[in-house]
């Protein structure tokens, strides 16, 4: 297949390009970093880029928690308007296959169980609770401590920041396109992706990137809250492989299919900081008690549907991946 990869010069997109080529496909990069004219919001540019294309891997997005709501218009413009322009152009060109870079942020908090009330969904954490160091959500019915679990794709969406809201809107746009055209749309809901070429030192980089940058400068990683918040850290090459698997699978036409894309092995943010510190030979992490209001406490993936339907599984283990990630950071710092 000849596959247009929006955001193909970026962190995840560049790995998708390599994975496609390794499988014998012909990736075509569309990315404003490679060419300023490649703006996914430019209808003429997108329509031109889709000539001769069989499928699209839509990776282009503004990512991360960013700067609260002050950059909301930029997020909506890049993510939602960009996706709307893309699917409209795909409909015009008769292209019927789309893989979307989705995100686990659409869930808000992850899955929780109360000993008394079973599965519950806690509300957003309050400033008062966070200021007091009460980071764990409580049962909304009885106030009891909750046990976090794996979140599945049928969990209700509950986006809790601007970025999350735009990622959910992207899925709705892709689903509307699939229904209208009979196309196949897959949203890979990425969990915490890390690995070579990850951006650094911006408000939009992931926590792994911030920790690595601190260690490269000889500083201790600063861990927010108490470091016990759980995430699923998945290597970028595994995510790229999931994109190729989704393109080759031929999923149900006329609908959007969502797949959690995680390693399947939760780790805490504190464990991440310690693993990177050990791999970098740097200072031990410092737990600060600070917080970001838009963050959730625990969200980890049940990726069994992706494994069952597409035959995909994560191949890079946590310790191995962290060593490689640390080495990549050292190599980039030496340049």
GROMACS .gro file of N, CA and C in nm, residues 162-231:
model
  210
  162UNK      N    1  -0.794   1.984   2.793
  162UNK     CA    2  -0.820   2.027   2.655
  162UNK      C    3  -0.767   1.925   2.555
  163UNK      N    4  -0.646   1.878   2.576
  163UNK     CA    5  -0.589   1.779   2.485
  163UNK      C    6  -0.677   1.655   2.477
  164UNK      N    7  -0.723   1.606   2.591
  164UNK     CA    8  -0.807   1.488   2.593
  164UNK      C    9  -0.937   1.511   2.515
  165UNK      N   10  -0.995   1.629   2.531
  165UNK     CA   11  -1.119   1.660   2.459
  165UNK      C   12  -1.097   1.659   2.308
  166UNK      N   13  -0.982   1.710   2.263
  166UNK     CA   14  -0.956   1.709   2.118
  166UNK      C   15  -0.931   1.569   2.066
  167UNK      N   16  -0.868   1.483   2.147
  167UNK     CA   17  -0.845   1.345   2.101
  167UNK      C   18  -0.976   1.269   2.088
  168UNK      N   19  -1.071   1.294   2.177
  168UNK     CA   20  -1.201   1.230   2.164
  168UNK      C   21  -1.275   1.284   2.042
  169UNK      N   22  -1.266   1.413   2.018
  169UNK     CA   23  -1.330   1.472   1.900
  169UNK      C   24  -1.272   1.414   1.771
  170UNK      N   25  -1.142   1.388   1.769
  170UNK     CA   26  -1.083   1.323   1.652
  170UNK      C   27  -1.147   1.188   1.624
  171UNK      N   28  -1.171   1.111   1.730
  171UNK     CA   29  -1.236   0.981   1.711
  171UNK      C   30  -1.378   0.998   1.656
  172UNK      N   31  -1.451   1.096   1.706
  172UNK     CA   32  -1.587   1.117   1.656
  172UNK      C   33  -1.586   1.156   1.508
  173UNK      N   34  -1.490   1.239   1.469
  173UNK     CA   35  -1.479   1.278   1.328
  173UNK      C   36  -1.444   1.158   1.241
  174UNK      N   37  -1.352   1.074   1.288
  174UNK     CA   38  -1.315   0.955   1.212
  174UNK      C   39  -1.433   0.859   1.200
  175UNK      N   40  -1.511   0.845   1.309
  175UNK     CA   41  -1.628   0.758   1.305
  175UNK      C   42  -1.733   0.811   1.208
  176UNK      N   43  -1.754   0.942   1.207
  176UNK     CA   44  -1.851   1.002   1.114
  176UNK      C   45  -1.807   0.979   0.969
  177UNK      N   46  -1.677   0.994   0.943
  177UNK     CA   47  -1.623   0.967   0.808
  177UNK      C   48  -1.646   0.822   0.769
  178UNK      N   49  -1.619   0.729   0.859
  178UNK     CA   50  -1.635   0.587   0.828
  178UNK      C   51  -1.781   0.554   0.796
  179UNK      N   52  -1.873   0.609   0.875
  179UNK     CA   53  -2.016   0.582   0.849
  179UNK      C   54  -2.060   0.638   0.715
  180UNK      N   55  -2.012   0.757   0.684
  180UNK     CA   56  -2.056   0.824   0.561
  180UNK      C   57  -1.997   0.761   0.436
  181UNK      N   58  -1.878   0.704   0.447
  181UNK     CA   59  -1.807   0.655   0.327
  181UNK      C   60  -1.796   0.504   0.320
  182UNK      N   61  -1.830   0.434   0.428
  182UNK     CA   62  -1.806   0.290   0.431
  182UNK      C   63  -1.661   0.256   0.452
  183UNK      N   64  -1.583   0.353   0.495
  183UNK     CA   65  -1.441   0.330   0.520
  183UNK      C   66  -1.416   0.256   0.649
  184UNK      N   67  -1.292   0.212   0.668
  184UNK     CA   68  -1.252   0.148   0.793
  184UNK      C   69  -1.165   0.245   0.871
  185UNK      N   70  -1.199   0.265   0.996
  185UNK     CA   71  -1.125   0.357   1.083
  185UNK      C   72  -1.085   0.284   1.210
  186UNK      N   73  -0.959   0.296   1.244
  186UNK     CA   74  -0.907   0.237   1.367
  186UNK      C   75  -0.843   0.348   1.449
  187UNK      N   76  -0.880   0.358   1.576
  187UNK     CA   77  -0.811   0.450   1.667
  187UNK      C   78  -0.727   0.366   1.762
  188UNK      N   79  -0.597   0.386   1.757
  188UNK     CA   80  -0.506   0.320   1.849
  188UNK      C   81  -0.488   0.413   1.968
  189UNK      N   82  -0.546   0.377   2.080
  189UNK     CA   83  -0.541   0.463   2.198
  189UNK      C   84  -0.408   0.441   2.269
  190UNK      N   85  -0.309   0.521   2.228
  190UNK     CA   86  -0.175   0.507   2.283
  190UNK      C   87  -0.175   0.535   2.432
  191UNK      N   88  -0.100   0.455   2.505
  191UNK     CA   89  -0.072   0.488   2.644
  191UNK      C   90   0.059   0.568   2.646
  192UNK      N   91   0.139   0.562   2.746
  192UNK     CA   92   0.253   0.654   2.757
  192UNK      C   93   0.369   0.604   2.670
  193UNK      N   94   0.380   0.663   2.551
  193UNK     CA   95   0.479   0.619   2.453
  193UNK      C   96   0.613   0.685   2.483
  194UNK      N   97   0.720   0.606   2.475
  194UNK     CA   98   0.855   0.659   2.496
  194UNK      C   99   0.949   0.589   2.399
  195UNK      N  100   1.069   0.642   2.385
  195UNK     CA  101   1.168   0.577   2.301
  195UNK      C  102   1.251   0.677   2.224
  196UNK      N  103   1.336   0.629   2.133
  196UNK     CA  104   1.424   0.716   2.055
  196UNK      C  105   1.346   0.823   1.980
  197UNK      N  106   1.406   0.942   1.973
  197UNK     CA  107   1.352   1.061   1.903
  197UNK      C  108   1.240   1.130   1.977
  198UNK      N  109   1.218   1.091   2.101
  198UNK     CA  110   1.114   1.158   2.179
  198UNK      C  111   1.153   1.303   2.201
  199UNK      N  112   1.060   1.398   2.180
  199UNK     CA  113   1.094   1.539   2.202
  199UNK      C  114   1.123   1.566   2.348
  200UNK      N  115   1.192   1.677   2.375
  200UNK     CA  116   1.229   1.707   2.513
  200UNK      C  117   1.216   1.857   2.541
  201UNK      N  118   1.207   1.887   2.670
  201UNK     CA  119   1.215   2.025   2.719
  201UNK      C  120   1.107   2.117   2.664
  202UNK      N  121   0.986   2.065   2.644
  202UNK     CA  122   0.873   2.149   2.608
  202UNK      C  123   0.756   2.111   2.698
  203UNK      N  124   0.654   2.198   2.710
  203UNK     CA  125   0.536   2.163   2.791
  203UNK      C  126   0.459   2.045   2.733
  204UNK      N  127   0.494   2.002   2.611
  204UNK     CA  128   0.417   1.900   2.542
  204UNK      C  129   0.490   1.766   2.539
  205UNK      N  130   0.607   1.758   2.601
  205UNK     CA  131   0.680   1.632   2.607
  205UNK      C  132   0.627   1.546   2.721
  206UNK      N  133   0.650   1.417   2.713
  206UNK     CA  134   0.605   1.326   2.816
  206UNK      C  135   0.697   1.329   2.938
  207UNK      N  136   0.649   1.268   3.047
  207UNK     CA  137   0.724   1.270   3.171
  207UNK      C  138   0.858   1.199   3.156
  208UNK      N  139   0.864   1.094   3.075
  208UNK     CA  140   0.992   1.024   3.055
  208UNK      C  141   1.095   1.118   2.995
  209UNK      N  142   1.052   1.204   2.904
  209UNK     CA  143   1.144   1.299   2.841
  209UNK      C  144   1.196   1.401   2.942
  210UNK      N  145   1.108   1.450   3.029
  210UNK     CA  146   1.151   1.546   3.131
  210UNK      C  147   1.252   1.484   3.226
  211UNK      N  148   1.227   1.361   3.268
  211UNK     CA  149   1.320   1.293   3.357
  211UNK      C  150   1.456   1.274   3.290
  212UNK      N  151   1.454   1.232   3.165
  212UNK     CA  152   1.580   1.208   3.095
  212UNK      C  153   1.659   1.336   3.078
  213UNK      N  154   1.591   1.446   3.046
  213UNK     CA  155   1.660   1.574   3.029
  213UNK      C  156   1.725   1.619   3.159
  214UNK      N  157   1.653   1.601   3.271
  214UNK     CA  158   1.710   1.638   3.401
  214UNK      C  159   1.835   1.557   3.430
  215UNK      N  160   1.830   1.428   3.406
  215UNK     CA  161   1.945   1.341   3.433
  215UNK      C  162   2.063   1.376   3.343
  216UNK      N  163   2.035   1.411   3.217
  216UNK     CA  164   2.142   1.449   3.126
  216UNK      C  165   2.214   1.575   3.174
  217UNK      N  166   2.142   1.661   3.246
  217UNK     CA  167   2.200   1.784   3.300
  217UNK      C  168   2.257   1.765   3.440
  218UNK      N  169   2.255   1.641   3.489
  218UNK     CA  170   2.308   1.613   3.622
  218UNK      C  171   2.214   1.646   3.736
  219UNK      N  172   2.085   1.667   3.702
  219UNK     CA  173   1.987   1.701   3.805
  219UNK      C  174   1.901   1.579   3.837
  220UNK      N  175   1.850   1.575   3.958
  220UNK     CA  176   1.759   1.468   3.998
  220UNK      C  177   1.624   1.486   3.930
  221UNK      N  178   1.563   1.380   3.879
  221UNK     CA  179   1.427   1.392   3.826
  221UNK      C  180   1.330   1.433   3.937
  222UNK      N  181   1.241   1.525   3.906
  222UNK     CA  182   1.142   1.572   4.002
  222UNK      C  183   1.010   1.500   3.976
  223UNK      N  184   0.970   1.418   4.071
  223UNK     CA  185   0.852   1.334   4.057
  223UNK      C  186   0.734   1.401   4.126
  224UNK      N  187   0.626   1.426   4.052
  224UNK     CA  188   0.508   1.490   4.108
  224UNK      C  189   0.429   1.393   4.195
  225UNK      N  190   0.340   1.452   4.274
  225UNK     CA  191   0.256   1.379   4.369
  225UNK      C  192   0.347   1.294   4.459
  226UNK      N  193   0.312   1.167   4.481
  226UNK     CA  194   0.396   1.082   4.564
  226UNK      C  195   0.471   0.977   4.482
  227UNK      N  196   0.461   0.989   4.349
  227UNK     CA  197   0.531   0.896   4.261
  227UNK      C  198   0.462   0.764   4.241
  228UNK      N  199   0.347   0.744   4.306
  228UNK     CA  200   0.281   0.613   4.298
  228UNK      C  201   0.173   0.607   4.190
  229UNK      N  202   0.155   0.716   4.114
  229UNK     CA  203   0.056   0.714   4.008
  229UNK      C  204   0.097   0.615   3.899
  230UNK      N  205  -0.001   0.534   3.856
  230UNK     CA  206   0.028   0.423   3.765
  230UNK      C  207  -0.001   0.459   3.620
  231UNK      N  208   0.091   0.417   3.533
  231UNK     CA  209   0.077   0.436   3.390
  231UNK      C  210   0.124   0.310   3.319
   0.00000   0.00000   0.00000
